[in-house]
Amino acid sequence: TFFPAVLTLPAGSSATFFCNISMENDSGSEYSLNWYKETNHSQTQKIAEISRNNPQTKTGKYLLTNHTPAFKIKILNLHQNDSGSYYCGLITFFEPDKVMESNRSHLVVTAAPEKMNATDEPEMEEGNTLDHIKAVLLGILLLAGAVVLLIFGYLTVTYRRGDVQKPPSENMPAEEKPPGASVSTVDYGVLEFQWDQRTQVLPATQPVDQTEYATIIFPEEKPITPERGKKHQD
């Protein structure tokens, strides 16, 4: 018997079939187990052979192992042209008419998975990650710019509002200050009146010396007292 009946595997993998033999009266005679491949149900090709006393052998891409009464064949590195029907044939020596063939098993080798898909996914993920980082950085820059603009606008408005709220007298030069309510100041000074030397008055009738006081109001500028006038002349 030959099993499994059907195997479907991708290219690049390995396929394993088993051939199980049963000899009713094993008298120790020699035998050989051949492995065949049949394509298009017409062309048969012998691909490998193992003898009874050989535990393992490797022929090309075929690895044969003896596990009497079962024999294993492993087809390595499958290609799509390995698809076809496989079977084994038992040939006994020194006994005529002892050639037996097993049933057929079918192997289907499919195309290997596209490696581009496996490699594209990381590239796409990497590209997506880079785009995400760029978007985050752009968002941070935009946010920082907006904060700077807000601070600048706030400072500008505050500065202008401070100028508007200042009293007009502070924004005007000292010479241009509007006149406030006039406040009269009173300063007292002593005025000395000299006697006319040409007027002779008898001692008997000479009046007593008198001191006259005058009040002078200077509404706009500071009055000049005799002491200040003296300093001004100096």
PDB file of C-alpha atoms in Angstrom:
ATOM      1  CA  THR A   1       0.000   0.000   0.000  1.00  0.00           C
ATOM      2  CA  PHE A   2       1.066   3.547  -0.714  1.00  0.00           C
ATOM      3  CA  PHE A   3      -0.179   6.538   1.289  1.00  0.00           C
ATOM      4  CA  PRO A   4      -1.279   9.251   1.746  1.00  0.00           C
ATOM      5  CA  ALA A   5      -3.508   9.167  -1.293  1.00  0.00           C
ATOM      6  CA  VAL A   6      -3.240  12.906  -2.056  1.00  0.00           C
ATOM      7  CA  LEU A   7      -0.782  15.588  -1.023  1.00  0.00           C
ATOM      8  CA  THR A   8      -1.060  19.287  -1.912  1.00  0.00           C
ATOM      9  CA  LEU A   9       1.974  21.331  -0.944  1.00  0.00           C
ATOM     10  CA  PRO A  10       3.567  24.642  -1.975  1.00  0.00           C
ATOM     11  CA  ALA A  11       6.804  24.827  -3.897  1.00  0.00           C
ATOM     12  CA  GLY A  12       9.895  24.825  -1.727  1.00  0.00           C
ATOM     13  CA  SER A  13       8.483  22.449   0.873  1.00  0.00           C
ATOM     14  CA  SER A  14       8.928  18.644   1.209  1.00  0.00           C
ATOM     15  CA  ALA A  15       6.526  15.768   0.542  1.00  0.00           C
ATOM     16  CA  THR A  16       6.609  12.453   2.415  1.00  0.00           C
ATOM     17  CA  PHE A  17       5.039   9.174   1.201  1.00  0.00           C
ATOM     18  CA  PHE A  18       5.040   5.740   2.841  1.00  0.00           C
ATOM     19  CA  CYS A  19       5.137   2.334   1.173  1.00  0.00           C
ATOM     20  CA  ASN A  20       4.038  -0.568   3.387  1.00  0.00           C
ATOM     21  CA  ILE A  21       4.910  -4.102   2.300  1.00  0.00           C
ATOM     22  CA  SER A  22       3.737  -7.423   3.742  1.00  0.00           C
ATOM     23  CA  MET A  23       5.366 -10.790   2.953  1.00  0.00           C
ATOM     24  CA  GLU A  24       3.454 -13.809   4.232  1.00  0.00           C
ATOM     25  CA  ASN A  25       6.405 -16.151   4.374  1.00  0.00           C
ATOM     26  CA  ASP A  26       9.539 -14.119   4.812  1.00  0.00           C
ATOM     27  CA  SER A  27      12.243 -16.672   4.218  1.00  0.00           C
ATOM     28  CA  GLY A  28      14.962 -14.041   4.309  1.00  0.00           C
ATOM     29  CA  SER A  29      15.078 -13.654   0.568  1.00  0.00           C
ATOM     30  CA  GLU A  30      16.477 -10.529  -0.877  1.00  0.00           C
ATOM     31  CA  TYR A  31      14.207  -7.875  -2.307  1.00  0.00           C
ATOM     32  CA  SER A  32      14.376  -4.359  -3.547  1.00  0.00           C
ATOM     33  CA  LEU A  33      11.840  -1.549  -3.354  1.00  0.00           C
ATOM     34  CA  ASN A  34      11.606   0.770  -6.324  1.00  0.00           C
ATOM     35  CA  TRP A  35       9.902   4.162  -6.393  1.00  0.00           C
ATOM     36  CA  TYR A  36       8.206   5.454  -9.492  1.00  0.00           C
ATOM     37  CA  LYS A  37       6.748   8.693 -10.751  1.00  0.00           C
ATOM     38  CA  GLU A  38       4.026   8.751 -13.362  1.00  0.00           C
ATOM     39  CA  THR A  39       3.154  11.868 -15.303  1.00  0.00           C
ATOM     40  CA  ASN A  40       0.143  12.369 -17.550  1.00  0.00           C
ATOM     41  CA  HIS A  41      -0.917   8.789 -16.724  1.00  0.00           C
ATOM     42  CA  SER A  42       1.393   7.462 -19.417  1.00  0.00           C
ATOM     43  CA  GLN A  43       5.060   8.095 -18.736  1.00  0.00           C
ATOM     44  CA  THR A  44       6.544   6.150 -15.817  1.00  0.00           C
ATOM     45  CA  GLN A  45       9.963   6.986 -14.418  1.00  0.00           C
ATOM     46  CA  LYS A  46      11.949   5.147 -11.765  1.00  0.00           C
ATOM     47  CA  ILE A  47      13.189   7.795  -9.375  1.00  0.00           C
ATOM     48  CA  ALA A  48      14.806   5.840  -6.516  1.00  0.00           C
ATOM     49  CA  GLU A  49      15.553   2.381  -5.098  1.00  0.00           C
ATOM     50  CA  ILE A  50      16.337   0.921  -1.678  1.00  0.00           C
ATOM     51  CA  SER A  51      17.249  -2.647  -0.732  1.00  0.00           C
ATOM     52  CA  ARG A  52      16.142  -4.673   2.237  1.00  0.00           C
ATOM     53  CA  ASN A  53      19.375  -4.322   4.197  1.00  0.00           C
ATOM     54  CA  ASN A  54      19.973  -0.668   3.466  1.00  0.00           C
ATOM     55  CA  PRO A  55      18.660   1.525   6.318  1.00  0.00           C
ATOM     56  CA  GLN A  56      18.771   4.816   4.393  1.00  0.00           C
ATOM     57  CA  THR A  57      19.807   6.167   1.049  1.00  0.00           C
ATOM     58  CA  LYS A  58      19.629   9.475  -0.762  1.00  0.00           C
ATOM     59  CA  THR A  59      19.334   9.818  -4.512  1.00  0.00           C
ATOM     60  CA  GLY A  60      19.241  13.353  -5.849  1.00  0.00           C
ATOM     61  CA  LYS A  61      16.330  15.081  -4.140  1.00  0.00           C
ATOM     62  CA  TYR A  62      14.852  11.834  -2.778  1.00  0.00           C
ATOM     63  CA  LEU A  63      15.614  10.629   0.750  1.00  0.00           C
ATOM     64  CA  LEU A  64      14.676   6.965   1.406  1.00  0.00           C
ATOM     65  CA  THR A  65      14.439   5.424   4.881  1.00  0.00           C
ATOM     66  CA  ASN A  66      13.934   1.743   5.733  1.00  0.00           C
ATOM     67  CA  HIS A  67      11.444   1.129   8.592  1.00  0.00           C
ATOM     68  CA  THR A  68      10.542  -2.446   7.653  1.00  0.00           C
ATOM     69  CA  PRO A  69       7.797  -3.236   6.850  1.00  0.00           C
ATOM     70  CA  ALA A  70       7.272   0.434   6.026  1.00  0.00           C
ATOM     71  CA  PHE A  71       9.525   2.458   3.786  1.00  0.00           C
ATOM     72  CA  LYS A  72       9.509   6.222   3.637  1.00  0.00           C
ATOM     73  CA  ILE A  73      10.369   8.502   0.750  1.00  0.00           C
ATOM     74  CA  LYS A  74      10.833  12.215   1.243  1.00  0.00           C
ATOM     75  CA  ILE A  75      10.861  14.495  -1.795  1.00  0.00           C
ATOM     76  CA  LEU A  76      12.940  17.558  -0.984  1.00  0.00           C
ATOM     77  CA  ASN A  77      12.609  21.122  -2.271  1.00  0.00           C
ATOM     78  CA  LEU A  78       9.457  20.653  -4.271  1.00  0.00           C
ATOM     79  CA  HIS A  79       8.930  22.301  -7.640  1.00  0.00           C
ATOM     80  CA  GLN A  80       5.745  22.507  -9.633  1.00  0.00           C
ATOM     81  CA  ASN A  81       7.111  19.955 -12.121  1.00  0.00           C
ATOM     82  CA  ASP A  82       7.219  17.429  -9.248  1.00  0.00           C
ATOM     83  CA  SER A  83       3.454  17.176  -9.461  1.00  0.00           C
ATOM     84  CA  GLY A  84       2.234  13.765 -10.580  1.00  0.00           C
ATOM     85  CA  SER A  85       1.385  10.241  -9.390  1.00  0.00           C
ATOM     86  CA  TYR A  86       3.791   8.214  -7.231  1.00  0.00           C
ATOM     87  CA  TYR A  87       3.865   4.542  -6.293  1.00  0.00           C
ATOM     88  CA  CYS A  88       6.256   1.827  -5.174  1.00  0.00           C
ATOM     89  CA  GLY A  89       7.115  -1.567  -6.598  1.00  0.00           C
ATOM     90  CA  LEU A  90       8.397  -4.608  -4.691  1.00  0.00           C
ATOM     91  CA  ILE A  91      10.803  -6.895  -6.532  1.00  0.00           C
ATOM     92  CA  THR A  92      11.870 -10.171  -4.889  1.00  0.00           C
ATOM     93  CA  PHE A  93      14.917 -12.095  -6.037  1.00  0.00           C
ATOM     94  CA  PHE A  94      15.208 -15.829  -6.615  1.00  0.00           C
ATOM     95  CA  GLU A  95      11.440 -16.111  -6.715  1.00  0.00           C
ATOM     96  CA  PRO A  96       9.872 -15.829 -10.122  1.00  0.00           C
ATOM     97  CA  ASP A  97       6.813 -13.717 -10.713  1.00  0.00           C
ATOM     98  CA  LYS A  98       7.254 -11.735  -7.524  1.00  0.00           C
ATOM     99  CA  VAL A  99       6.813  -8.202  -8.843  1.00  0.00           C
ATOM    100  CA  MET A 100       4.101  -6.244  -7.100  1.00  0.00           C
ATOM    101  CA  GLU A 101       3.043  -2.634  -7.543  1.00  0.00           C
ATOM    102  CA  SER A 102       1.214  -0.468  -5.027  1.00  0.00           C
ATOM    103  CA  ASN A 103      -1.668   1.884  -5.558  1.00  0.00           C
ATOM    104  CA  ARG A 104      -1.045   5.424  -6.859  1.00  0.00           C
ATOM    105  CA  SER A 105      -0.874   8.559  -4.768  1.00  0.00           C
ATOM    106  CA  HIS A 106      -1.173  12.013  -6.236  1.00  0.00           C
ATOM    107  CA  LEU A 107       1.076  14.981  -5.467  1.00  0.00           C
ATOM    108  CA  VAL A 108       0.045  18.550  -6.329  1.00  0.00           C
ATOM    109  CA  VAL A 109       2.693  21.242  -5.976  1.00  0.00           C
ATOM    110  CA  THR A 110       1.292  24.774  -5.893  1.00  0.00           C
ATOM    111  CA  ALA A 111       3.111  28.036  -6.481  1.00  0.00           C
ATOM    112  CA  ALA A 112       5.197  29.301  -3.614  1.00  0.00           C
ATOM    113  CA  PRO A 113       3.746  32.172  -1.574  1.00  0.00           C
ATOM    114  CA  GLU A 114       4.808  35.472  -3.033  1.00  0.00           C
ATOM    115  CA  LYS A 115       7.674  36.841  -0.985  1.00  0.00           C
ATOM    116  CA  MET A 116       6.861  40.322  -2.175  1.00  0.00           C
ATOM    117  CA  ASN A 117       3.770  40.307   0.002  1.00  0.00           C
ATOM    118  CA  ALA A 118       5.798  39.353   3.045  1.00  0.00           C
ATOM    119  CA  THR A 119       8.402  42.008   2.352  1.00  0.00           C
ATOM    120  CA  ASP A 120       5.955  44.680   1.303  1.00  0.00           C
ATOM    121  CA  GLU A 121       4.033  44.551   4.552  1.00  0.00           C
ATOM    122  CA  PRO A 122       6.989  45.649   6.721  1.00  0.00           C
ATOM    123  CA  GLU A 123       7.852  48.307   4.161  1.00  0.00           C
ATOM    124  CA  MET A 124       4.286  49.511   4.169  1.00  0.00           C
ATOM    125  CA  GLU A 125       4.233  49.444   7.955  1.00  0.00           C
ATOM    126  CA  GLU A 126       7.541  51.296   8.053  1.00  0.00           C
ATOM    127  CA  GLY A 127       6.221  53.831   5.572  1.00  0.00           C
ATOM    128  CA  ASN A 128       3.058  54.248   7.610  1.00  0.00           C
ATOM    129  CA  THR A 129       5.158  54.709  10.756  1.00  0.00           C
ATOM    130  CA  LEU A 130       7.297  57.381   9.092  1.00  0.00           C
ATOM    131  CA  ASP A 131       4.193  59.154   7.817  1.00  0.00           C
ATOM    132  CA  HIS A 132       2.691  59.017  11.288  1.00  0.00           C
ATOM    133  CA  ILE A 133       5.855  60.484  12.854  1.00  0.00           C
ATOM    134  CA  LYS A 134       5.940  63.236  10.237  1.00  0.00           C
ATOM    135  CA  ALA A 135       2.285  64.040  10.890  1.00  0.00           C
ATOM    136  CA  VAL A 136       2.882  64.200  14.647  1.00  0.00           C
ATOM    137  CA  LEU A 137       5.907  66.481  14.227  1.00  0.00           C
ATOM    138  CA  LEU A 138       3.974  68.726  11.855  1.00  0.00           C
ATOM    139  CA  GLY A 139       1.117  68.920  14.343  1.00  0.00           C
ATOM    140  CA  ILE A 140       3.519  69.822  17.158  1.00  0.00           C
ATOM    141  CA  LEU A 141       5.131  72.543  15.033  1.00  0.00           C
ATOM    142  CA  LEU A 142       1.746  73.980  14.088  1.00  0.00           C
ATOM    143  CA  LEU A 143       0.633  73.936  17.712  1.00  0.00           C
ATOM    144  CA  ALA A 144       3.833  75.644  18.859  1.00  0.00           C
ATOM    145  CA  GLY A 145       3.428  78.297  16.151  1.00  0.00           C
ATOM    146  CA  ALA A 146      -0.161  78.932  17.220  1.00  0.00           C
ATOM    147  CA  VAL A 147       0.919  79.324  20.864  1.00  0.00           C
ATOM    148  CA  VAL A 148       3.676  81.785  19.873  1.00  0.00           C
ATOM    149  CA  LEU A 149       1.216  83.809  17.792  1.00  0.00           C
ATOM    150  CA  LEU A 150      -1.289  83.906  20.667  1.00  0.00           C
ATOM    151  CA  ILE A 151       1.371  85.094  23.116  1.00  0.00           C
ATOM    152  CA  PHE A 152       2.599  87.739  20.675  1.00  0.00           C
ATOM    153  CA  GLY A 153      -0.946  88.953  20.027  1.00  0.00           C
ATOM    154  CA  TYR A 154      -1.717  89.079  23.740  1.00  0.00           C
ATOM    155  CA  LEU A 155       1.416  91.106  24.472  1.00  0.00           C
ATOM    156  CA  THR A 156       0.669  93.491  21.595  1.00  0.00           C
ATOM    157  CA  VAL A 157      -2.912  94.082  22.717  1.00  0.00           C
ATOM    158  CA  THR A 158      -1.836  94.541  26.327  1.00  0.00           C
ATOM    159  CA  TYR A 159       0.831  97.066  25.333  1.00  0.00           C
ATOM    160  CA  ARG A 160      -1.579  99.066  23.194  1.00  0.00           C
ATOM    161  CA  ARG A 161      -4.263  98.977  25.880  1.00  0.00           C
ATOM    162  CA  GLY A 162      -1.723 100.273  28.401  1.00  0.00           C
ATOM    163  CA  ASP A 163      -0.956 103.220  26.107  1.00  0.00           C
ATOM    164  CA  VAL A 164      -4.641 104.004  25.720  1.00  0.00           C
ATOM    165  CA  GLN A 165      -5.338 103.824  29.437  1.00  0.00           C
ATOM    166  CA  LYS A 166      -2.523 106.233  30.366  1.00  0.00           C
ATOM    167  CA  PRO A 167      -3.742 109.708  31.436  1.00  0.00           C
ATOM    168  CA  PRO A 168      -3.417 112.276  28.652  1.00  0.00           C
ATOM    169  CA  SER A 169      -1.161 114.333  30.841  1.00  0.00           C
ATOM    170  CA  GLU A 170       1.406 111.481  30.926  1.00  0.00           C
ATOM    171  CA  ASN A 171       1.461 111.086  27.165  1.00  0.00           C
ATOM    172  CA  MET A 172       1.874 114.838  26.510  1.00  0.00           C
ATOM    173  CA  PRO A 173       5.096 116.767  26.954  1.00  0.00           C
ATOM    174  CA  ALA A 174       5.470 118.906  30.013  1.00  0.00           C
ATOM    175  CA  GLU A 175       5.112 122.096  27.980  1.00  0.00           C
ATOM    176  CA  GLU A 176       1.840 120.957  26.429  1.00  0.00           C
ATOM    177  CA  LYS A 177       0.021 120.021  29.627  1.00  0.00           C
ATOM    178  CA  PRO A 178      -3.405 121.584  29.675  1.00  0.00           C
ATOM    179  CA  PRO A 179      -3.728 124.330  32.246  1.00  0.00           C
ATOM    180  CA  GLY A 180      -5.421 123.066  35.344  1.00  0.00           C
ATOM    181  CA  ALA A 181      -7.518 125.079  37.718  1.00  0.00           C
ATOM    182  CA  SER A 182      -5.577 128.157  38.705  1.00  0.00           C
ATOM    183  CA  VAL A 183      -4.592 128.179  42.339  1.00  0.00           C
ATOM    184  CA  SER A 184      -3.723 131.530  43.754  1.00  0.00           C
ATOM    185  CA  THR A 185      -0.790 131.645  46.066  1.00  0.00           C
ATOM    186  CA  VAL A 186      -0.223 134.283  48.659  1.00  0.00           C
ATOM    187  CA  ASP A 187       3.220 135.422  49.599  1.00  0.00           C
ATOM    188  CA  TYR A 188       3.904 138.122  52.058  1.00  0.00           C
ATOM    189  CA  GLY A 189       6.801 140.461  51.636  1.00  0.00           C
ATOM    190  CA  VAL A 190       8.012 143.595  53.282  1.00  0.00           C
ATOM    191  CA  LEU A 191       8.034 146.734  51.171  1.00  0.00           C
ATOM    192  CA  GLU A 192      10.215 149.548  52.376  1.00  0.00           C
ATOM    193  CA  PHE A 193       9.186 153.077  51.438  1.00  0.00           C
ATOM    194  CA  GLN A 194      12.004 155.575  51.462  1.00  0.00           C
ATOM    195  CA  TRP A 195      11.364 159.086  52.642  1.00  0.00           C
ATOM    196  CA  ASP A 196      11.875 161.901  50.245  1.00  0.00           C
ATOM    197  CA  GLN A 197      15.053 163.645  51.394  1.00  0.00           C
ATOM    198  CA  ARG A 198      13.881 166.891  49.895  1.00  0.00           C
ATOM    199  CA  THR A 199      10.833 167.038  52.100  1.00  0.00           C
ATOM    200  CA  GLN A 200      11.691 168.558  55.388  1.00  0.00           C
ATOM    201  CA  VAL A 201       9.306 167.930  58.177  1.00  0.00           C
ATOM    202  CA  LEU A 202       9.671 169.468  61.479  1.00  0.00           C
ATOM    203  CA  PRO A 203      10.678 167.137  64.181  1.00  0.00           C
ATOM    204  CA  ALA A 204       7.733 168.127  66.179  1.00  0.00           C
ATOM    205  CA  THR A 205       5.291 167.255  63.454  1.00  0.00           C
ATOM    206  CA  GLN A 206       7.163 164.185  61.988  1.00  0.00           C
ATOM    207  CA  PRO A 207       4.808 161.220  62.013  1.00  0.00           C
ATOM    208  CA  VAL A 208       5.736 157.960  63.637  1.00  0.00           C
ATOM    209  CA  ASP A 209       7.451 155.458  61.333  1.00  0.00           C
ATOM    210  CA  GLN A 210       4.880 153.043  59.866  1.00  0.00           C
ATOM    211  CA  THR A 211       5.229 149.767  58.113  1.00  0.00           C
ATOM    212  CA  GLU A 212       2.904 149.139  55.181  1.00  0.00           C
ATOM    213  CA  TYR A 213       1.858 145.609  54.164  1.00  0.00           C
ATOM    214  CA  ALA A 214       0.690 144.702  50.666  1.00  0.00           C
ATOM    215  CA  THR A 215      -0.801 141.467  49.351  1.00  0.00           C
ATOM    216  CA  ILE A 216       0.243 140.593  45.818  1.00  0.00           C
ATOM    217  CA  ILE A 217      -1.410 137.664  43.990  1.00  0.00           C
ATOM    218  CA  PHE A 218       0.463 135.902  41.206  1.00  0.00           C
ATOM    219  CA  PRO A 219      -2.013 133.569  39.484  1.00  0.00           C
ATOM    220  CA  GLU A 220       0.226 131.815  36.973  1.00  0.00           C
ATOM    221  CA  GLU A 221       3.825 131.939  38.027  1.00  0.00           C
ATOM    222  CA  LYS A 222       5.593 131.869  41.266  1.00  0.00           C
ATOM    223  CA  PRO A 223       5.889 135.318  42.843  1.00  0.00           C
ATOM    224  CA  ILE A 224       9.272 136.861  43.246  1.00  0.00           C
ATOM    225  CA  THR A 225      10.069 137.893  46.772  1.00  0.00           C
ATOM    226  CA  PRO A 226      12.806 140.364  47.490  1.00  0.00           C
ATOM    227  CA  GLU A 227      15.132 137.561  48.463  1.00  0.00           C
ATOM    228  CA  ARG A 228      14.448 135.666  45.215  1.00  0.00           C
ATOM    229  CA  GLY A 229      14.766 138.818  43.173  1.00  0.00           C
ATOM    230  CA  LYS A 230      18.132 139.411  44.664  1.00  0.00           C
ATOM    231  CA  LYS A 231      19.254 135.915  43.834  1.00  0.00           C
ATOM    232  CA  HIS A 232      17.923 136.327  40.274  1.00  0.00           C
ATOM    233  CA  GLN A 233      19.946 139.551  39.823  1.00  0.00           C
ATOM    234  CA  ASP A 234      23.062 137.850  41.124  1.00  0.00           C
TER     235      ASP A 234
END
